[in-house]
Coordinates of C-alpha atoms in Angstrom, one line a residue:
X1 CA 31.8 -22.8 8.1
X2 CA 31.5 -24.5 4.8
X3 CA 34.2 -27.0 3.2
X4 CA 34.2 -27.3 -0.3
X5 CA 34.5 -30.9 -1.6
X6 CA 37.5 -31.7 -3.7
X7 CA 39.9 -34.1 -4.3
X8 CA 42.2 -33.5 -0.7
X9 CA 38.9 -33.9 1.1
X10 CA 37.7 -37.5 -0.7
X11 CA 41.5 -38.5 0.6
X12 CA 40.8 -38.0 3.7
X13 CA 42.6 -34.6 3.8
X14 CA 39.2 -32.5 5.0
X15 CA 36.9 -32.1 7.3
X16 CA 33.3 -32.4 4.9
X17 CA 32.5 -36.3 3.9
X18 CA 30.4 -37.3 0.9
X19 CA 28.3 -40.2 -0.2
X20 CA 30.5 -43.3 -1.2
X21 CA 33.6 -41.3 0.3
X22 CA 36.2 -43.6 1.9
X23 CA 38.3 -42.1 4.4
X24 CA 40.9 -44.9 4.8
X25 CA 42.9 -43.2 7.0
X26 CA 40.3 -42.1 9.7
X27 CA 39.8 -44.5 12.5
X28 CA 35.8 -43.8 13.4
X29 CA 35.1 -42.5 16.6
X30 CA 33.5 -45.1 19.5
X31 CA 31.8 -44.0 22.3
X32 CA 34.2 -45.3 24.9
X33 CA 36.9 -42.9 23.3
X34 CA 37.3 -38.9 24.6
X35 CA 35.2 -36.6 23.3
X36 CA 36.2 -34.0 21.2
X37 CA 36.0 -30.4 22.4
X38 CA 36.3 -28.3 19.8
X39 CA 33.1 -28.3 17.0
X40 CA 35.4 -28.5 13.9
X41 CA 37.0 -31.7 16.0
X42 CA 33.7 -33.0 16.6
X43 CA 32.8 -32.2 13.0
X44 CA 35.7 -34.5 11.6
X45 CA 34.9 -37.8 14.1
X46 CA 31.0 -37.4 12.6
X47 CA 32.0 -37.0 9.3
X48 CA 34.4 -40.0 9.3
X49 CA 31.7 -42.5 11.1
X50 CA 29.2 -40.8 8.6
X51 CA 31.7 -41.8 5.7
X52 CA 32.5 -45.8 6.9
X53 CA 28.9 -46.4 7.9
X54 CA 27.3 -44.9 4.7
X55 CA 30.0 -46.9 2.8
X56 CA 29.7 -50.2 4.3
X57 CA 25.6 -49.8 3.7
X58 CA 26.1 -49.0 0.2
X59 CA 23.7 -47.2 -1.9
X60 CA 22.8 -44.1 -2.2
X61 CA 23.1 -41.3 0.7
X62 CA 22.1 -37.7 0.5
X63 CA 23.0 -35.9 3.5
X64 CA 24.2 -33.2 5.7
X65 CA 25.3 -32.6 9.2
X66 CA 26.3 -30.1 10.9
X67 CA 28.0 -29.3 14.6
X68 CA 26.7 -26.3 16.4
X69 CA 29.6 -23.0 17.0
X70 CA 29.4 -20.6 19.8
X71 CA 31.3 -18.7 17.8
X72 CA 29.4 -18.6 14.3
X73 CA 26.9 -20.6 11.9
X74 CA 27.0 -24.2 12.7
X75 CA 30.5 -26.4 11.3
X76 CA 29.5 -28.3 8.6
X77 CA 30.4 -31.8 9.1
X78 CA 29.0 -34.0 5.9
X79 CA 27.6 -32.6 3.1
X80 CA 26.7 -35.3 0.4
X81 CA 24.2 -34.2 -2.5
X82 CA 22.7 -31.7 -0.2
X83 CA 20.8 -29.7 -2.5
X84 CA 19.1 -32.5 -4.4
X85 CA 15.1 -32.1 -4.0
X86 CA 14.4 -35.9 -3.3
X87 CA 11.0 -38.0 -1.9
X88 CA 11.0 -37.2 1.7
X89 CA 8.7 -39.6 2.8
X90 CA 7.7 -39.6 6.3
X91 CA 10.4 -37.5 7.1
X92 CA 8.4 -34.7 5.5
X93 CA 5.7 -35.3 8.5
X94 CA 7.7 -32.7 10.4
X95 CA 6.9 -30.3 7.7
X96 CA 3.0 -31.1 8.1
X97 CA 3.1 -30.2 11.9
X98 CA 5.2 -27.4 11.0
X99 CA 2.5 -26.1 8.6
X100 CA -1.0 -27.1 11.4
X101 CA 1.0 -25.7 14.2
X102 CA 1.7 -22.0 12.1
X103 CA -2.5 -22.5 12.1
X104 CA -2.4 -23.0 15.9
X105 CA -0.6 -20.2 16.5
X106 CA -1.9 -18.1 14.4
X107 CA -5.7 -19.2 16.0
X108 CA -7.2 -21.0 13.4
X109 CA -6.8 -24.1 15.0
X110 CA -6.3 -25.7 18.4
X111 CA -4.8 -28.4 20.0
X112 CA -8.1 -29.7 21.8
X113 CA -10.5 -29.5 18.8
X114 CA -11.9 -32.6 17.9
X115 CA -11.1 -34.4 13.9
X116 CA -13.7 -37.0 13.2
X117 CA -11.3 -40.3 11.9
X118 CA -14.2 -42.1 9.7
X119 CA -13.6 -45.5 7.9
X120 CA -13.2 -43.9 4.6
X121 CA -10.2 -41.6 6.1
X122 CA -8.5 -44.4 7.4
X123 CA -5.3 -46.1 5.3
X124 CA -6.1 -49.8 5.3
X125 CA -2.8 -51.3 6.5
X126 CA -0.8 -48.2 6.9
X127 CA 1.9 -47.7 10.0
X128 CA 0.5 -46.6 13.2
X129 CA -2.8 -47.3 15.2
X130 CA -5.8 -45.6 13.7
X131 CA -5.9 -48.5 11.4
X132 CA -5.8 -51.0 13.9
X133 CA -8.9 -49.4 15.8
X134 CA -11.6 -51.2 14.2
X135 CA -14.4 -49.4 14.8
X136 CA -15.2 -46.1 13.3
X137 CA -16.6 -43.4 13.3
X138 CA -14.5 -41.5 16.6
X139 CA -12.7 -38.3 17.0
X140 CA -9.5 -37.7 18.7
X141 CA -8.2 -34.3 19.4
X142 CA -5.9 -32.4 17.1
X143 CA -2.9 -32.7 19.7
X144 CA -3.7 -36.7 19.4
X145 CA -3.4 -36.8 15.7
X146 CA 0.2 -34.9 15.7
X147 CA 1.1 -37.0 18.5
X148 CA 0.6 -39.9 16.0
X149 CA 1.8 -38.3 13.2
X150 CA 5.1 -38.2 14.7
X151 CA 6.1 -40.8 16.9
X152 CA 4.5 -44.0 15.6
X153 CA 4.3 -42.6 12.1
X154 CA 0.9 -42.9 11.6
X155 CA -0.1 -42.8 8.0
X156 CA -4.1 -41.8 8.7
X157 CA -2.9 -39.1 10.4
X158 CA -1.5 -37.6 7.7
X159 CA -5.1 -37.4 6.2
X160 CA -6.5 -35.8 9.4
X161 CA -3.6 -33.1 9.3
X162 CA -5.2 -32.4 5.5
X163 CA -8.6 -32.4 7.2
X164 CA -7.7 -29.0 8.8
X165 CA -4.8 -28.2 6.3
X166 CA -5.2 -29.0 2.7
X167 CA -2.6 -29.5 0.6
X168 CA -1.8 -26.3 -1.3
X169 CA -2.1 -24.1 2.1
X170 CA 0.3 -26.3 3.5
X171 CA 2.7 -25.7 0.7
X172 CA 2.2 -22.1 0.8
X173 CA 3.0 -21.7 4.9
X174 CA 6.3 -23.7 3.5
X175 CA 6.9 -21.6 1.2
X176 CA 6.2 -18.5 3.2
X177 CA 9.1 -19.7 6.3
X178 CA 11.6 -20.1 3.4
X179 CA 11.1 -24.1 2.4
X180 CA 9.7 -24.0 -1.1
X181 CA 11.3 -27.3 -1.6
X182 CA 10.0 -29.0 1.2
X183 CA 6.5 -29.7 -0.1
X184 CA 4.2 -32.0 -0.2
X185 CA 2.6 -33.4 -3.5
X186 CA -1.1 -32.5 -4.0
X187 CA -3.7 -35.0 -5.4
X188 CA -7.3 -34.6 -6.6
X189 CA -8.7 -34.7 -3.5
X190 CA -7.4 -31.0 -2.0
X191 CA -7.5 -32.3 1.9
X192 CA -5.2 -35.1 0.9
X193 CA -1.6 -35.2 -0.5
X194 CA 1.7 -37.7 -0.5
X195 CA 4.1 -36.7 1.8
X196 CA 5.9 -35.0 -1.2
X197 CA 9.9 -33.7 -1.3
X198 CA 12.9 -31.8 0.0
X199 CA 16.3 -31.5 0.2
X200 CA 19.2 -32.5 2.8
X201 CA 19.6 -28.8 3.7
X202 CA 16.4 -27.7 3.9
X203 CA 15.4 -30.1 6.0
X204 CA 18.5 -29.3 8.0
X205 CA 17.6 -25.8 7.9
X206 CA 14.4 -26.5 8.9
X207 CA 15.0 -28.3 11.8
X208 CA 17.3 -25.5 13.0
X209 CA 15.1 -23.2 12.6
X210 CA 12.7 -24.9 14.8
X211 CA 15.6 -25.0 17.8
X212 CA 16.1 -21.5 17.3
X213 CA 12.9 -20.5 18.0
X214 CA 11.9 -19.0 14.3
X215 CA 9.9 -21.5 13.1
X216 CA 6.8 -21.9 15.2
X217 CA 5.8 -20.0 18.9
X218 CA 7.4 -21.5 22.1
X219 CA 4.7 -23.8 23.2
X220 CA 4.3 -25.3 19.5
X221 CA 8.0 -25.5 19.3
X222 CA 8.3 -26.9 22.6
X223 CA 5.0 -29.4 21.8
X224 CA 6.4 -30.5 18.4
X225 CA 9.9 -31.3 20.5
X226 CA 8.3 -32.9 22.8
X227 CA 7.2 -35.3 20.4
X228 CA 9.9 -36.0 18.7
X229 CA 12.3 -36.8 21.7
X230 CA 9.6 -39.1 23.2
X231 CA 10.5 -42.8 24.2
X232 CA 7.9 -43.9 21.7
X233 CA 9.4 -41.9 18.5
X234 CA 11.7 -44.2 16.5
X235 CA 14.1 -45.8 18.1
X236 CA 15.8 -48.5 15.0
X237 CA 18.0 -46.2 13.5
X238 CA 20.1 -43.1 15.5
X239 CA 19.1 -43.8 18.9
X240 CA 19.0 -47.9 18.9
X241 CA 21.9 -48.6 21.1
X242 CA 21.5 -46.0 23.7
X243 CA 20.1 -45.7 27.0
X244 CA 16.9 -43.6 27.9
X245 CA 18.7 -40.9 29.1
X246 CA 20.8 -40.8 26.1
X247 CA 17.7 -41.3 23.8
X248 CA 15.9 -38.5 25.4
X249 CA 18.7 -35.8 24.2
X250 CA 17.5 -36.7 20.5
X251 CA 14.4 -35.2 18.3
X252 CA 14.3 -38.3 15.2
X253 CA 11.5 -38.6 12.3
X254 CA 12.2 -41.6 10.0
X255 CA 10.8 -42.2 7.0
X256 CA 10.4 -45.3 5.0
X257 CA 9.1 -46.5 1.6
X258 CA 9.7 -48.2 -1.5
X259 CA 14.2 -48.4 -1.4
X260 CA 14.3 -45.9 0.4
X261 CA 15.1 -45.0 4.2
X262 CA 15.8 -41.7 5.7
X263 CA 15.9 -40.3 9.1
X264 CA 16.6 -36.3 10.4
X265 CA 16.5 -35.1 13.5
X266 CA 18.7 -33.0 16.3
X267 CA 21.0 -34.0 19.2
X268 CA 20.9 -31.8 22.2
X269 CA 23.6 -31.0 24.9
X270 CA 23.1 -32.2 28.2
X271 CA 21.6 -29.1 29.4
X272 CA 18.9 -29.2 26.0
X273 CA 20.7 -26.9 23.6
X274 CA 20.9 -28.2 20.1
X275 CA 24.9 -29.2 19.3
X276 CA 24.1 -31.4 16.3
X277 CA 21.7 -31.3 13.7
X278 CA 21.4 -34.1 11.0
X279 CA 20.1 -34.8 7.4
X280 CA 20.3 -38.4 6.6
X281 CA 18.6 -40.0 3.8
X282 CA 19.2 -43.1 1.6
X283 CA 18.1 -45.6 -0.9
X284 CA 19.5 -48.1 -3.0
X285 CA 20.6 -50.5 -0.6
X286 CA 20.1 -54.4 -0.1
X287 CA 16.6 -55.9 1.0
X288 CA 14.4 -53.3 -0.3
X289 CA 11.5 -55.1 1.4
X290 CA 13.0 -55.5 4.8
X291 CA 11.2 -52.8 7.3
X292 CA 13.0 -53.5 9.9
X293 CA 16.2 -52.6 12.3
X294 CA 17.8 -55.1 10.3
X295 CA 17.9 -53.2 6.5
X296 CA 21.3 -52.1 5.7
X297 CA 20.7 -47.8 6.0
X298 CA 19.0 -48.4 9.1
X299 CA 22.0 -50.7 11.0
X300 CA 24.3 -48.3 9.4
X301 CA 22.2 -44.9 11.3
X302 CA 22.6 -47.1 14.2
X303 CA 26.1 -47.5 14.0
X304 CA 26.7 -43.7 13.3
X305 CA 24.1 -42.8 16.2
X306 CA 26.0 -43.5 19.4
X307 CA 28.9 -42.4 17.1
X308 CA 27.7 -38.9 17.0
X309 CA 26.6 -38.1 20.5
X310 CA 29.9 -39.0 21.9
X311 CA 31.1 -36.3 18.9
X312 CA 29.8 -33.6 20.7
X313 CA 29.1 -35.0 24.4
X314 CA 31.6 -32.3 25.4
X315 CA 30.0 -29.8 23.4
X316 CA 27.3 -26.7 24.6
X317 CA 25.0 -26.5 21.9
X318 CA 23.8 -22.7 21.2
X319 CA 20.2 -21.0 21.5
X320 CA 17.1 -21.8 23.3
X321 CA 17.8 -24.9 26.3
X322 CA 14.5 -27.5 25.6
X323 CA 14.5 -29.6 29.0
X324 CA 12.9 -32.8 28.6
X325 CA 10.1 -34.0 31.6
X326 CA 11.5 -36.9 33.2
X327 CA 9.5 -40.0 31.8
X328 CA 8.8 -42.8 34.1
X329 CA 6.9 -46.4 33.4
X330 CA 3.6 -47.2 35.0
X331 CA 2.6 -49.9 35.9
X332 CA -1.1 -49.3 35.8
X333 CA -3.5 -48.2 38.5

């Protein structure tokens, strides 16, 4: 179900909240209070924490969310500038493992075959570890470098991922699975690119195409999941102030550069079905060069995080159930 924006719903008077939106008469929803059990109920309590978060953060926000229907397509809870084709930043490292895993599954590549990471491939002070080795040349499996790529971010790994996928057959698989906005940006170099652009619904629609199980094969779909819900994927923004088992029902990518902050990712029932899918990018806010958990977009996906799970913590999400292994710490030995 689709809302159209108009002047009933930026009073408060719908159920679909845009950027800079004030919905003055909507208490936001807290975790302590019950959860709603319908989606279009669910829908309104995200859009309104969506809408005094955003607003308090300031800005600019390009989103959309939506809650999963048994009964249909998906209720569309916020939809803010959802079709503008904006810098993805890391976010759009989902999209590279989209486009190497397609290659795994289609045999042209595997998980266990070895990339050579060579001082000259490395980004010198990038995010993640391969810069922080030291010594080089090595080689780490495939499955290594998309385990980088999306948990700590890894910025080098986006250069091994061109290693084995350049740049324009990585746009082209996109293009191919219906995401010919969601591409990154080639440069001279064909086995390297910046992580490029896309849109708050495509990457939406992406993502729900991955939990439905059209996107990639079960084991990559399951793999890339896997990564994406782990303890060690980024925890500042959605799933800050939750516990580990509440952190482990949520697939997050961030992205981060420049002004700009974004985050997408999908929020599974308790039994692993996807109930709520979200788009949430933004730039334009205070302290451009604060990183941290701190910056103004990031408290305010932190505030809206908790927020959203108890939305739909009532909720059955629809399609495919992705069980997570229970994750335990070691203490060595």
């Amino acid at each position: 179900m689709t809302i159209r924006l108009n002047r009933r719903t930026a009073l408060g008077l719908g159920t679909v909240a845009t950027a800079g939106t004030v919905l003055g008469a909507v208490t936001p929803a807290s975790a302590a209070e019950t959860a709603p059990t319908t989606p279009a109920r669910a829908a309104r309590r995200v859009a309104a924490s969506y809408t005094k978060f955003s607003t308090q953060a300031g800005g600019n926000w390009q989103a959309y969310v939506s809650v999963a229907s048994p009964d249909g397509p998906p209720v569309v809870a916020v939809t803010a500038q959802a079709d503008q084709r904006i810098e993805a930043y890391s976010v759009n490292k989902i999209a590279v493992a989209t486009a190497v895993l397609d290659k795994v599954d289609r045999g042209l590549l595997t998980l266990d075959q070895r990339v050579e990471v060579t001082a000259a491939i490395v980004v010198p002070g990038g995010d993640g570890i391969f810069s922080l080795d030291g010594a080089y040349p090595s080689s780490v499996t495939l499955g290594h470098v998309l385990a980088n790529l999306l948990t700590v971010s890894d910025d080098t790994a986006v250069r091994l991922c061109g290693s084995v996928c350049p740049a324009a057959e990585l746009n082209a698989i996109l293009v191919a699975k219906g995401f010919p906005n969601t591409q990154v940006e080639p440069v001279a170099n064909p086995n390297r690119f910046f992580l490029g652009t896309s849109t708050p619904r495509e990457t939406h629609d992406l993502l729900r195409a991955l939990v439905g199980g059209s996107l990639l094969s079960p084991a990559s779909t399951t793999f890339l999941l896997g990564l994406l819900r782990a303890p060690v994927a980024f925890t500042d923004g959605i799933r800050r102030t939750m516990s580990s088992d509440d952190r482990a029902r949520i697939a997050t990518k961030a992205g981060w550069f420049a002004d700009a902050r974004h985050e997408a990712g999908v929020i599974f029932d308790r039994s692993g079905a996807a109930v709520l899918t979200y788009t949430l990018f933004a730039d334009g806010q205070a302290n451009p060069d604060d990183f941290g958990a701190t910056h103004p977009a990031v408290q305010a996906r932190a505030s809206m995080g908790p927020r959203f799970l108890a939305a739909v913590d009532r909720l059955s999400g629809t399609g495919t159930a992705y069980r997570t292994t229970a994750r335990r710490p070691s203490n060595g030995g």
